[in-house]
mmCIF file of C-alpha atoms in Angstrom:
data_model
loop_
_atom_site.group_PDB
_atom_site.id
_atom_site.type_symbol
_atom_site.label_atom_id
_atom_site.label_comp_id
_atom_site.label_asym_id
_atom_site.label_seq_id
_atom_site.Cartn_x
_atom_site.Cartn_y
_atom_site.Cartn_z
ATOM 1 C CA MET Z 1 12.773 -21.699 8.833
ATOM 2 C CA SER Z 2 10.305 -23.897 9.634
ATOM 3 C CA ALA Z 3 12.511 -27.310 12.064
ATOM 4 C CA LEU Z 4 10.639 -29.647 9.817
ATOM 5 C CA PRO Z 5 13.070 -32.468 8.637
ATOM 6 C CA THR Z 6 13.481 -32.921 5.695
ATOM 7 C CA SER Z 7 11.283 -35.545 4.749
ATOM 8 C CA GLN Z 8 8.407 -33.461 5.406
ATOM 9 C CA LEU Z 9 9.144 -30.781 3.637
ATOM 10 C CA PHE Z 10 10.395 -32.504 0.306
ATOM 11 C CA ASP Z 11 7.912 -34.971 -1.381
ATOM 12 C CA PRO Z 12 9.717 -35.231 -4.969
ATOM 13 C CA SER Z 13 5.583 -36.775 -6.236
ATOM 14 C CA ASP Z 14 4.259 -34.094 -5.269
ATOM 15 C CA PRO Z 15 2.990 -31.978 -8.247
ATOM 16 C CA VAL Z 16 4.775 -28.662 -7.450
ATOM 17 C CA PHE Z 17 8.128 -30.462 -6.896
ATOM 18 C CA ARG Z 18 7.284 -31.851 -10.199
ATOM 19 C CA ALA Z 19 6.577 -28.749 -11.836
ATOM 20 C CA HIS Z 20 10.092 -27.819 -10.749
ATOM 21 C CA LEU Z 21 11.779 -30.800 -12.219
ATOM 22 C CA GLY Z 22 15.136 -29.285 -14.032
ATOM 23 C CA GLY Z 23 14.141 -24.987 -12.840
ATOM 24 C CA LYS Z 24 11.210 -23.477 -14.654
ATOM 25 C CA LEU Z 25 13.835 -20.957 -17.195
ATOM 26 C CA GLY Z 26 16.250 -22.243 -20.414
ATOM 27 C CA VAL Z 27 17.985 -20.840 -22.998
ATOM 28 C CA HIS Z 28 16.802 -20.885 -26.584
ATOM 29 C CA ALA Z 29 18.438 -19.297 -29.885
ATOM 30 C CA THR Z 30 17.105 -16.172 -31.938
ATOM 31 C CA SER Z 31 18.994 -17.584 -34.981
ATOM 32 C CA GLU Z 32 19.232 -20.496 -36.507
ATOM 33 C CA LEU Z 33 23.171 -22.822 -36.376
ATOM 34 C CA ARG Z 34 22.593 -24.627 -39.568
ATOM 35 C CA GLY Z 35 26.436 -24.761 -40.871
ATOM 36 C CA ALA Z 36 29.618 -23.173 -41.232
ATOM 37 C CA ALA Z 37 28.003 -19.811 -42.842
ATOM 38 C CA ASP Z 38 25.841 -19.414 -40.132
ATOM 39 C CA LEU Z 39 28.251 -20.009 -37.632
ATOM 40 C CA SER Z 40 30.724 -17.094 -39.853
ATOM 41 C CA VAL Z 41 28.251 -14.839 -39.271
ATOM 42 C CA LEU Z 42 27.304 -15.486 -35.911
ATOM 43 C CA TYR Z 43 30.171 -16.282 -34.262
ATOM 44 C CA THR Z 44 33.901 -15.845 -35.741
ATOM 45 C CA PRO Z 45 34.698 -13.991 -38.035
ATOM 46 C CA GLY Z 46 31.507 -12.227 -38.510
ATOM 47 C CA VAL Z 47 30.614 -11.389 -34.636
ATOM 48 C CA ALA Z 48 33.989 -9.660 -34.722
ATOM 49 C CA GLN Z 49 32.715 -6.725 -36.573
ATOM 50 C CA VAL Z 50 30.178 -6.240 -34.616
ATOM 51 C CA SER Z 51 31.877 -5.849 -31.298
ATOM 52 C CA LEU Z 52 33.993 -3.059 -33.008
ATOM 53 C CA ALA Z 53 30.800 -1.339 -34.110
ATOM 54 C CA ILE Z 54 30.066 -1.170 -30.188
ATOM 55 C CA ALA Z 55 33.379 -0.334 -29.315
ATOM 56 C CA ALA Z 56 32.940 2.956 -31.048
ATOM 57 C CA ASP Z 57 29.413 3.784 -29.968
ATOM 58 C CA PRO Z 58 27.994 1.493 -26.968
ATOM 59 C CA THR Z 59 24.515 2.399 -28.025
ATOM 60 C CA LEU Z 60 24.602 -0.317 -30.508
ATOM 61 C CA ALA Z 61 24.423 -2.784 -27.601
ATOM 62 C CA ALA Z 62 20.858 -1.930 -27.200
ATOM 63 C CA VAL Z 63 20.437 -2.675 -31.049
ATOM 64 C CA TYR Z 64 22.238 -5.487 -31.302
ATOM 65 C CA THR Z 65 22.977 -7.731 -28.260
ATOM 66 C CA SER Z 66 19.963 -9.293 -26.312
ATOM 67 C CA ARG Z 67 20.439 -6.484 -23.494
ATOM 68 C CA ARG Z 68 17.806 -4.819 -25.227
ATOM 69 C CA ASN Z 69 15.447 -6.970 -23.786
ATOM 70 C CA THR Z 70 16.900 -8.650 -20.763
ATOM 71 C CA VAL Z 71 16.569 -8.016 -17.284
ATOM 72 C CA ALA Z 72 18.583 -9.304 -14.294
ATOM 73 C CA VAL Z 73 16.360 -10.267 -11.638
ATOM 74 C CA VAL Z 74 18.874 -9.648 -8.210
ATOM 75 C CA SER Z 75 18.037 -11.065 -5.191
ATOM 76 C CA ASP Z 76 20.269 -12.219 -2.086
ATOM 77 C CA GLY Z 77 17.507 -14.407 -0.121
ATOM 78 C CA THR Z 78 17.771 -12.604 3.171
ATOM 79 C CA ALA Z 79 13.660 -11.592 2.611
ATOM 80 C CA VAL Z 80 11.319 -14.205 0.249
ATOM 81 C CA LEU Z 81 8.525 -14.593 0.264
ATOM 82 C CA GLY Z 82 6.957 -14.825 4.132
ATOM 83 C CA LEU Z 83 10.073 -17.525 4.485
ATOM 84 C CA GLY Z 84 12.622 -15.005 5.740
ATOM 85 C CA ASP Z 85 15.899 -14.809 5.462
ATOM 86 C CA VAL Z 86 16.347 -18.321 3.653
ATOM 87 C CA GLY Z 87 19.684 -17.896 1.511
ATOM 88 C CA PRO Z 88 20.234 -17.078 -2.563
ATOM 89 C CA LEU Z 89 19.883 -20.985 -3.486
ATOM 90 C CA ALA Z 90 16.451 -21.785 -1.955
ATOM 91 C CA ALA Z 91 15.773 -18.046 -3.859
ATOM 92 C CA MET Z 92 16.360 -19.272 -7.009
ATOM 93 C CA PRO Z 93 12.321 -21.184 -7.381
ATOM 94 C CA VAL Z 94 10.814 -17.486 -6.283
ATOM 95 C CA MET Z 95 13.487 -15.450 -8.961
ATOM 96 C CA GLU Z 96 12.748 -17.977 -11.956
ATOM 97 C CA GLY Z 97 9.425 -17.986 -11.375
ATOM 98 C CA LYS Z 98 9.933 -14.033 -11.347
ATOM 99 C CA ALA Z 99 11.515 -14.514 -15.121
ATOM 100 C CA VAL Z 100 8.077 -16.929 -15.968
ATOM 101 C CA LEU Z 101 5.959 -14.177 -15.148
ATOM 102 C CA PHE Z 102 8.523 -11.691 -17.485
ATOM 103 C CA LYS Z 103 8.302 -13.754 -20.088
ATOM 104 C CA HIS Z 104 4.593 -14.417 -20.329
ATOM 105 C CA PHE Z 105 2.984 -11.169 -19.338
ATOM 106 C CA ALA Z 106 5.969 -8.978 -21.220
ATOM 107 C CA ASP Z 107 7.817 -10.763 -23.519
ATOM 108 C CA VAL Z 108 11.453 -9.757 -21.331
ATOM 109 C CA ASP Z 109 13.774 -11.848 -20.826
ATOM 110 C CA ALA Z 110 14.591 -12.532 -17.135
ATOM 111 C CA VAL Z 111 17.110 -13.989 -15.525
ATOM 112 C CA PRO Z 112 17.662 -14.685 -12.092
ATOM 113 C CA VAL Z 113 20.449 -13.405 -10.120
ATOM 114 C CA CYS Z 114 21.104 -14.654 -6.635
ATOM 115 C CA MET Z 115 24.182 -13.861 -4.994
ATOM 116 C CA GLU Z 116 25.368 -14.535 -1.600
ATOM 117 C CA THR Z 117 24.272 -11.782 0.976
ATOM 118 C CA GLY Z 118 27.048 -9.129 1.723
ATOM 119 C CA SER Z 119 27.268 -5.850 3.142
ATOM 120 C CA VAL Z 120 25.530 -2.490 0.823
ATOM 121 C CA ASP Z 121 28.598 -2.082 -0.632
ATOM 122 C CA GLU Z 122 28.869 -5.253 -1.753
ATOM 123 C CA ILE Z 123 26.016 -6.402 -3.472
ATOM 124 C CA VAL Z 124 25.962 -2.550 -4.966
ATOM 125 C CA ASP Z 125 29.307 -3.188 -6.533
ATOM 126 C CA ALA Z 126 28.567 -6.581 -7.284
ATOM 127 C CA VAL Z 127 25.546 -5.822 -9.311
ATOM 128 C CA ALA Z 128 27.077 -2.947 -10.872
ATOM 129 C CA ARG Z 129 30.055 -4.705 -11.855
ATOM 130 C CA ILE Z 130 27.268 -6.781 -14.109
ATOM 131 C CA ALA Z 131 24.920 -4.308 -14.955
ATOM 132 C CA PRO Z 132 26.734 -4.002 -18.586
ATOM 133 C CA THR Z 133 25.226 -7.341 -19.592
ATOM 134 C CA TYR Z 134 21.149 -6.741 -18.237
ATOM 135 C CA GLY Z 135 18.550 -3.425 -19.796
ATOM 136 C CA GLY Z 136 17.284 -3.403 -16.098
ATOM 137 C CA ILE Z 137 17.818 -4.659 -12.701
ATOM 138 C CA ASN Z 138 14.669 -5.607 -10.871
ATOM 139 C CA LEU Z 139 15.309 -5.885 -7.588
ATOM 140 C CA GLU Z 140 13.676 -8.738 -4.944
ATOM 141 C CA ASP Z 141 13.048 -9.829 -1.523
ATOM 142 C CA ILE Z 142 16.110 -8.105 -0.131
ATOM 143 C CA SER Z 143 15.605 -7.248 3.163
ATOM 144 C CA ALA Z 144 14.857 -3.664 4.746
ATOM 145 C CA PRO Z 145 16.405 -1.143 5.424
ATOM 146 C CA ARG Z 146 18.614 -2.245 3.008
ATOM 147 C CA CYS Z 147 16.583 -2.725 -0.124
ATOM 148 C CA PHE Z 148 16.013 1.032 0.528
ATOM 149 C CA GLU Z 149 20.003 2.248 -0.263
ATOM 150 C CA ILE Z 150 21.149 -0.504 -2.420
ATOM 151 C CA GLU Z 151 18.255 0.683 -4.553
ATOM 152 C CA ARG Z 152 19.414 4.429 -4.526
ATOM 153 C CA ARG Z 153 22.570 3.593 -4.943
ATOM 154 C CA LEU Z 154 22.393 1.606 -7.768
ATOM 155 C CA GLN Z 155 19.946 4.035 -9.635
ATOM 156 C CA ASP Z 156 22.536 7.081 -8.968
ATOM 157 C CA ARG Z 157 25.181 4.693 -10.663
ATOM 158 C CA LEU Z 158 23.443 2.822 -13.304
ATOM 159 C CA ASP Z 159 22.327 4.356 -16.347
ATOM 160 C CA VAL Z 160 19.064 1.486 -16.729
ATOM 161 C CA PRO Z 161 16.386 1.120 -14.867
ATOM 162 C CA VAL Z 162 16.752 -0.096 -11.532
ATOM 163 C CA PHE Z 163 13.081 -1.332 -9.569
ATOM 164 C CA HIS Z 164 12.819 -2.956 -6.173
ATOM 165 C CA ASP Z 165 9.186 -4.446 -6.940
ATOM 166 C CA ASP Z 166 8.697 -5.160 -3.643
ATOM 167 C CA GLN Z 167 7.972 -1.732 -2.828
ATOM 168 C CA HIS Z 168 7.035 0.003 -6.124
ATOM 169 C CA GLY Z 169 4.812 -3.325 -7.815
ATOM 170 C CA THR Z 170 2.896 -2.935 -4.126
ATOM 171 C CA ALA Z 171 2.637 0.461 -4.036
ATOM 172 C CA ILE Z 172 1.950 0.840 -7.877
ATOM 173 C CA VAL Z 173 -0.741 -1.762 -7.746
ATOM 174 C CA ALA Z 174 -2.543 -0.482 -4.231
ATOM 175 C CA LEU Z 175 -2.716 2.270 -5.745
ATOM 176 C CA ALA Z 176 -5.053 1.542 -8.811
ATOM 177 C CA ALA Z 177 -7.200 -0.317 -6.575
ATOM 178 C CA LEU Z 178 -7.438 2.717 -4.143
ATOM 179 C CA LEU Z 179 -8.668 5.176 -7.111
ATOM 180 C CA ASN Z 180 -11.552 2.402 -7.807
ATOM 181 C CA ALA Z 181 -12.386 1.976 -4.220
ATOM 182 C CA VAL Z 182 -12.817 5.464 -3.929
ATOM 183 C CA ARG Z 183 -15.359 5.759 -7.147
ATOM 184 C CA VAL Z 184 -17.216 2.773 -5.045
ATOM 185 C CA VAL Z 185 -17.304 4.013 -2.474
ATOM 186 C CA ASP Z 186 -17.565 7.724 -3.708
ATOM 187 C CA LYS Z 187 -15.213 9.455 -1.582
ATOM 188 C CA ALA Z 188 -11.957 11.652 -3.330
ATOM 189 C CA LEU Z 189 -8.399 11.184 -2.430
ATOM 190 C CA ALA Z 190 -8.023 14.717 -1.915
ATOM 191 C CA ASP Z 191 -10.503 14.120 1.322
ATOM 192 C CA LEU Z 192 -9.049 10.601 2.363
ATOM 193 C CA THR Z 193 -6.894 9.720 5.724
ATOM 194 C CA VAL Z 194 -5.443 6.446 4.673
ATOM 195 C CA VAL Z 195 -3.355 4.372 7.553
ATOM 196 C CA VAL Z 196 -0.388 2.487 6.205
ATOM 197 C CA SER Z 197 0.155 -0.371 8.562
ATOM 198 C CA GLY Z 198 4.031 -1.429 8.255
ATOM 199 C CA ALA Z 199 7.127 0.748 7.671
ATOM 200 C CA GLY Z 200 8.948 -1.642 5.798
ATOM 201 C CA ALA Z 201 9.879 -1.885 2.103
ATOM 202 C CA ALA Z 202 6.546 -2.286 0.307
ATOM 203 C CA GLY Z 203 5.026 0.493 3.972
ATOM 204 C CA VAL Z 204 7.796 3.089 2.689
ATOM 205 C CA ALA Z 205 6.523 2.569 -0.924
ATOM 206 C CA VAL Z 206 2.921 2.562 -0.503
ATOM 207 C CA SER Z 207 3.124 5.369 1.799
ATOM 208 C CA ARG Z 208 5.071 7.543 -0.812
ATOM 209 C CA ILE Z 209 2.951 6.869 -3.878
ATOM 210 C CA LEU Z 210 -0.279 7.919 -2.069
ATOM 211 C CA VAL Z 211 1.193 11.027 -1.035
ATOM 212 C CA SER Z 212 1.882 11.898 -4.668
ATOM 213 C CA ALA Z 213 -0.991 11.337 -5.775
ATOM 214 C CA GLY Z 214 -2.623 13.763 -3.655
ATOM 215 C CA VAL Z 215 -4.472 11.587 -1.140
ATOM 216 C CA GLY Z 216 -5.206 14.115 1.663
ATOM 217 C CA GLU Z 217 -3.314 11.936 5.155
ATOM 218 C CA VAL Z 218 -1.776 8.918 5.413
ATOM 219 C CA VAL Z 219 -0.251 7.899 8.655
ATOM 220 C CA VAL Z 220 2.223 4.875 8.979
ATOM 221 C CA VAL Z 221 1.832 2.925 11.936
ATOM 222 C CA ASP Z 222 5.358 0.348 12.651
ATOM 223 C CA SER Z 223 4.883 -2.262 15.555
ATOM 224 C CA ARG Z 224 6.014 0.060 18.225
ATOM 225 C CA GLY Z 225 2.943 2.211 16.590
ATOM 226 C CA VAL Z 226 2.403 5.795 14.439
ATOM 227 C CA LEU Z 227 5.044 6.974 13.453
ATOM 228 C CA GLY Z 228 4.631 10.248 14.732
ATOM 229 C CA PRO Z 229 6.655 13.544 16.610
ATOM 230 C CA ASP Z 230 6.885 11.536 19.648
ATOM 231 C CA ARG Z 231 8.959 8.732 18.318
ATOM 232 C CA ASP Z 232 12.990 9.199 18.960
ATOM 233 C CA ASP Z 233 13.406 5.564 18.087
ATOM 234 C CA LEU Z 234 13.032 6.069 14.151
ATOM 235 C CA ALA Z 235 15.427 4.807 11.576
ATOM 236 C CA THR Z 236 16.693 6.781 9.112
ATOM 237 C CA HIS Z 237 13.995 5.513 6.275
ATOM 238 C CA LYS Z 238 11.300 5.914 8.825
ATOM 239 C CA ARG Z 239 12.386 9.824 9.596
ATOM 240 C CA GLU Z 240 12.084 10.636 6.287
ATOM 241 C CA LEU Z 241 9.177 8.759 5.814
ATOM 242 C CA LEU Z 242 7.500 10.672 8.430
ATOM 243 C CA ASP Z 243 8.611 14.044 6.795
ATOM 244 C CA VAL Z 244 5.737 13.454 4.590
ATOM 245 C CA THR Z 245 3.278 12.092 6.309
ATOM 246 C CA ASN Z 246 1.073 12.148 9.548
ATOM 247 C CA ARG Z 247 0.526 16.263 8.973
ATOM 248 C CA HIS Z 248 -1.828 16.035 11.826
ATOM 249 C CA GLY Z 249 0.617 15.274 14.655
ATOM 250 C CA VAL Z 250 -1.121 11.756 15.638
ATOM 251 C CA THR Z 251 0.651 9.722 17.837
ATOM 252 C CA GLY Z 252 -0.653 6.364 20.508
ATOM 253 C CA ALA Z 253 -1.208 2.602 18.687
ATOM 254 C CA ILE Z 254 -3.130 2.037 15.300
ATOM 255 C CA GLY Z 255 -6.184 1.779 16.723
ATOM 256 C CA ASP Z 256 -5.608 5.831 17.270
ATOM 257 C CA ALA Z 257 -4.619 6.095 13.991
ATOM 258 C CA LEU Z 258 -7.959 4.346 13.181
ATOM 259 C CA SER Z 259 -10.276 6.773 14.543
ATOM 260 C CA GLY Z 260 -11.964 7.995 11.947
ATOM 261 C CA ALA Z 261 -9.639 6.918 8.912
ATOM 262 C CA ASP Z 262 -11.586 6.107 5.419
ATOM 263 C CA VAL Z 263 -8.516 3.108 4.202
ATOM 264 C CA LEU Z 264 -6.457 0.987 5.935
ATOM 265 C CA ILE Z 265 -4.091 -0.654 4.426
ATOM 266 C CA GLY Z 266 -1.639 -3.977 6.028
ATOM 267 C CA VAL Z 267 1.220 -4.821 4.342
ATOM 268 C CA SER Z 268 3.156 -5.481 7.890
ATOM 269 C CA GLY Z 269 1.640 -9.844 8.560
ATOM 270 C CA GLY Z 270 1.198 -8.275 11.929
ATOM 271 C CA THR Z 271 -2.780 -8.661 13.048
ATOM 272 C CA VAL Z 272 -5.242 -5.773 13.896
ATOM 273 C CA ALA Z 273 -7.772 -6.124 16.107
ATOM 274 C CA GLU Z 274 -11.633 -5.538 15.342
ATOM 275 C CA ARG Z 275 -12.515 -2.799 18.092
ATOM 276 C CA ASP Z 276 -9.816 -1.043 16.380
ATOM 277 C CA LEU Z 277 -11.610 -1.481 13.075
ATOM 278 C CA LEU Z 278 -14.676 -0.631 14.605
ATOM 279 C CA ARG Z 279 -13.346 3.125 14.689
ATOM 280 C CA MET Z 280 -12.891 3.400 11.004
ATOM 281 C CA ALA Z 281 -15.398 5.998 9.019
ATOM 282 C CA PRO Z 282 -18.717 4.562 7.685
ATOM 283 C CA ARG Z 283 -17.464 2.752 3.864
ATOM 284 C CA ALA Z 284 -13.682 1.924 4.904
ATOM 285 C CA ILE Z 285 -11.624 0.744 2.823
ATOM 286 C CA ILE Z 286 -9.540 -2.075 4.073
ATOM 287 C CA PHE Z 287 -6.459 -3.661 1.752
ATOM 288 C CA ALA Z 288 -5.423 -6.352 3.942
ATOM 289 C CA LEU Z 289 -2.378 -7.363 1.876
ATOM 290 C CA ALA Z 290 -0.529 -9.622 3.711
ATOM 291 C CA ASN Z 291 0.074 -13.359 2.814
ATOM 292 C CA PRO Z 292 -1.152 -15.998 3.228
ATOM 293 C CA ASP Z 293 -2.364 -14.477 6.703
ATOM 294 C CA PRO Z 294 -3.563 -10.847 5.967
ATOM 295 C CA GLU Z 295 -3.273 -8.681 9.116
ATOM 296 C CA VAL Z 296 -7.523 -8.856 9.129
ATOM 297 C CA HIS Z 297 -9.514 -11.787 7.143
ATOM 298 C CA PRO Z 298 -11.469 -10.644 4.838
ATOM 299 C CA VAL Z 299 -14.734 -12.343 6.034
ATOM 300 C CA VAL Z 300 -14.226 -10.361 9.044
ATOM 301 C CA ALA Z 301 -12.584 -6.942 7.256
ATOM 302 C CA ALA Z 302 -15.711 -6.920 5.075
ATOM 303 C CA ARG Z 303 -18.547 -6.246 8.053
ATOM 304 C CA PHE Z 304 -16.105 -3.500 8.329
ATOM 305 C CA ALA Z 305 -15.816 -2.084 5.180
ATOM 306 C CA GLU Z 306 -17.608 -1.708 2.231
ATOM 307 C CA VAL Z 307 -14.421 -2.926 -0.413
ATOM 308 C CA VAL Z 308 -11.921 -4.946 0.846
ATOM 309 C CA ALA Z 309 -8.813 -6.312 -0.997
ATOM 310 C CA THR Z 310 -6.222 -8.840 -0.453
ATOM 311 C CA GLY Z 311 -3.113 -10.192 -1.499
ATOM 312 C CA ARG Z 312 -4.336 -13.387 -2.118
ATOM 313 C CA SER Z 313 -6.041 -15.180 -4.980
ATOM 314 C CA ASP Z 314 -8.813 -17.012 -3.316
ATOM 315 C CA PHE Z 315 -10.277 -13.567 -2.068
ATOM 316 C CA PRO Z 316 -11.989 -10.571 -4.845
ATOM 317 C CA ASN Z 317 -9.226 -8.075 -5.787
ATOM 318 C CA GLN Z 318 -6.124 -8.974 -6.133
ATOM 319 C CA ILE Z 319 -3.392 -6.843 -4.956
ATOM 320 C CA ASN Z 320 -0.502 -8.728 -6.877
ATOM 321 C CA ASN Z 321 2.143 -7.103 -8.333
ATOM 322 C CA VAL Z 322 1.945 -8.944 -11.847
ATOM 323 C CA LEU Z 323 0.061 -6.055 -12.835
ATOM 324 C CA ALA Z 324 2.609 -3.385 -12.637
ATOM 325 C CA PHE Z 325 6.498 -5.071 -13.073
ATOM 326 C CA PRO Z 326 5.495 -7.118 -16.552
ATOM 327 C CA GLY Z 327 4.630 -3.599 -18.191
ATOM 328 C CA ILE Z 328 6.757 -0.903 -16.398
ATOM 329 C CA PHE Z 329 10.270 -2.553 -17.722
ATOM 330 C CA ARG Z 330 8.839 -3.239 -21.389
ATOM 331 C CA GLY Z 331 7.756 0.694 -21.393
ATOM 332 C CA ALA Z 332 10.918 0.880 -19.907
ATOM 333 C CA LEU Z 333 12.989 -1.202 -22.245
ATOM 334 C CA ASP Z 334 10.889 0.206 -25.179
ATOM 335 C CA SER Z 335 11.647 3.541 -24.104
ATOM 336 C CA GLY Z 336 15.177 3.500 -23.502
ATOM 337 C CA ALA Z 337 14.399 5.005 -19.909
ATOM 338 C CA ARG Z 338 17.446 5.215 -17.736
ATOM 339 C CA ARG Z 339 15.490 4.819 -14.816
ATOM 340 C CA ILE Z 340 11.503 4.036 -13.831
ATOM 341 C CA THR Z 341 10.702 8.215 -12.152
ATOM 342 C CA GLU Z 342 7.424 9.180 -9.917
ATOM 343 C CA GLU Z 343 5.703 10.209 -12.840
ATOM 344 C CA MET Z 344 5.832 6.626 -14.566
ATOM 345 C CA LYS Z 345 4.872 4.730 -11.273
ATOM 346 C CA LEU Z 346 1.646 7.026 -11.119
ATOM 347 C CA ALA Z 347 1.066 6.657 -14.965
ATOM 348 C CA ALA Z 348 1.231 2.766 -15.080
ATOM 349 C CA ALA Z 349 -1.526 2.669 -11.587
ATOM 350 C CA HIS Z 350 -3.303 4.887 -12.990
ATOM 351 C CA ALA Z 351 -3.264 2.898 -16.361
ATOM 352 C CA ILE Z 352 -3.998 -0.255 -14.752
ATOM 353 C CA ALA Z 353 -7.272 1.027 -12.668
ATOM 354 C CA GLY Z 354 -8.188 2.135 -15.730
ATOM 355 C CA LEU Z 355 -9.003 -0.901 -17.523
ATOM 356 C CA VAL Z 356 -11.835 -1.418 -14.883
ATOM 357 C CA ASP Z 357 -14.328 0.997 -16.637
ATOM 358 C CA ALA Z 358 -17.442 -0.189 -13.352
ATOM 359 C CA PRO Z 359 -15.677 -0.855 -10.857
ATOM 360 C CA THR Z 360 -17.445 -2.514 -7.820
ATOM 361 C CA ALA Z 361 -17.086 -3.351 -4.033
ATOM 362 C CA ASP Z 362 -15.739 -7.547 -5.612
ATOM 363 C CA ARG Z 363 -13.558 -5.744 -8.891
ATOM 364 C CA ILE Z 364 -12.011 -2.683 -8.689
ATOM 365 C CA VAL Z 365 -8.673 -4.343 -10.520
ATOM 366 C CA PRO Z 366 -8.533 -6.207 -13.500
ATOM 367 C CA SER Z 367 -6.850 -9.943 -13.813
ATOM 368 C CA VAL Z 368 -3.608 -10.940 -13.540
ATOM 369 C CA PHE Z 369 -4.678 -12.686 -17.034
ATOM 370 C CA ASP Z 370 -6.620 -10.138 -18.443
ATOM 371 C CA GLU Z 371 -4.331 -9.115 -22.289
ATOM 372 C CA ARG Z 372 -4.617 -5.712 -22.125
ATOM 373 C CA VAL Z 373 -2.791 -4.527 -18.436
ATOM 374 C CA ALA Z 374 0.667 -5.097 -19.616
ATOM 375 C CA PRO Z 375 0.709 -3.305 -22.980
ATOM 376 C CA ALA Z 376 -1.634 -0.271 -21.165
ATOM 377 C CA VAL Z 377 0.979 -0.045 -18.234
ATOM 378 C CA ALA Z 378 4.149 0.306 -21.042
ATOM 379 C CA GLU Z 379 2.736 2.381 -23.195
ATOM 380 C CA ALA Z 380 2.026 4.471 -20.580
ATOM 381 C CA VAL Z 381 5.544 4.253 -18.971
ATOM 382 C CA SER Z 382 6.869 5.122 -22.341
ATOM 383 C CA GLY Z 383 4.520 7.833 -22.610
ATOM 384 C CA ARG Z 384 6.568 9.909 -19.635
ATOM 385 C CA VAL Z 385 9.850 8.945 -21.243
ATOM 386 C CA LEU Z 386 8.708 10.282 -24.253
ATOM 387 C CA ASP Z 387 7.291 13.929 -22.555
ATOM 388 C CA ALA Z 388 10.153 13.679 -20.698
ATOM 389 C CA VAL Z 389 12.444 14.263 -24.185
ATOM 390 C CA ARG Z 390 10.182 16.355 -25.500
#
């Protein structure tokens, strides 16, 4: 964290602080309370009838309570944006912002749940105990590798969708962008070699969705080099990733992986040298997604690649999770889904890509303010749920 004194970090006259004054969220009632008659219906004695009905049939909670449209945005503040482990209180403005995006783009009511960090067991148990209040759980800004096990165990334990947006939101939008980028450079997914720089939460999810989508070869690189057969220092999540990537057994540094590669996807925050980019195939694609400093500056990347994307809003082709998560949860809540499946993620990516009729080098994903996005993603996700029950 920054060592700057508080006086240099906090200026209450700054427009950013003024916009956050009092927080960004509030609570509103959906039913009017105008007098004693309303009180007797909305609270005692009338409410007891609803409670008894739900006790007899728990599925009615999705009909007669706010659970049907409410998601918990859960974080322990250990990996907040590019700030790192700032703790649950400092994570609150970010989680409130996430809730604003849920409401604005998909009319989903989202509630920040920022908790003290603890063991995986403690976090899983805490989330599981509050889960009856919510129709879905969005995990956010939890450090790797803990985030992988927390998500897996919650998915196994709960009967509502659990989605780690840092992983899967990034992966879905990156795949959507790639689906259109290959149209621009006239290549096929099955013929691609994609290098993923970064084996954390986003890197793992991006790599896995690319494999599921049919990309020919995916090679993952971490801070020590290629995840290859020569590595005996791999953590469990990296060993599992190696099982489904690097079919040709590439070893060495990132430059070795990029030799002849068609695509570079950076989700690491590191820097990729120009000498390594020179080794990429003609008509290359570079997604440098680290924020605020991409692995390759877009101006530099444009010298080596025909299509360039970043995670920033001040350059073309922003890979932004807001294209995915609002619609994902809208579709899951509306269809009564109990989990977010790989098929739903792939369907979401194709729905996002499909909103760009004629992709160009400067436009491979729709704008985050395109009002068609969330409904299209929601419909794609719901469709997969309905297909599964037919």
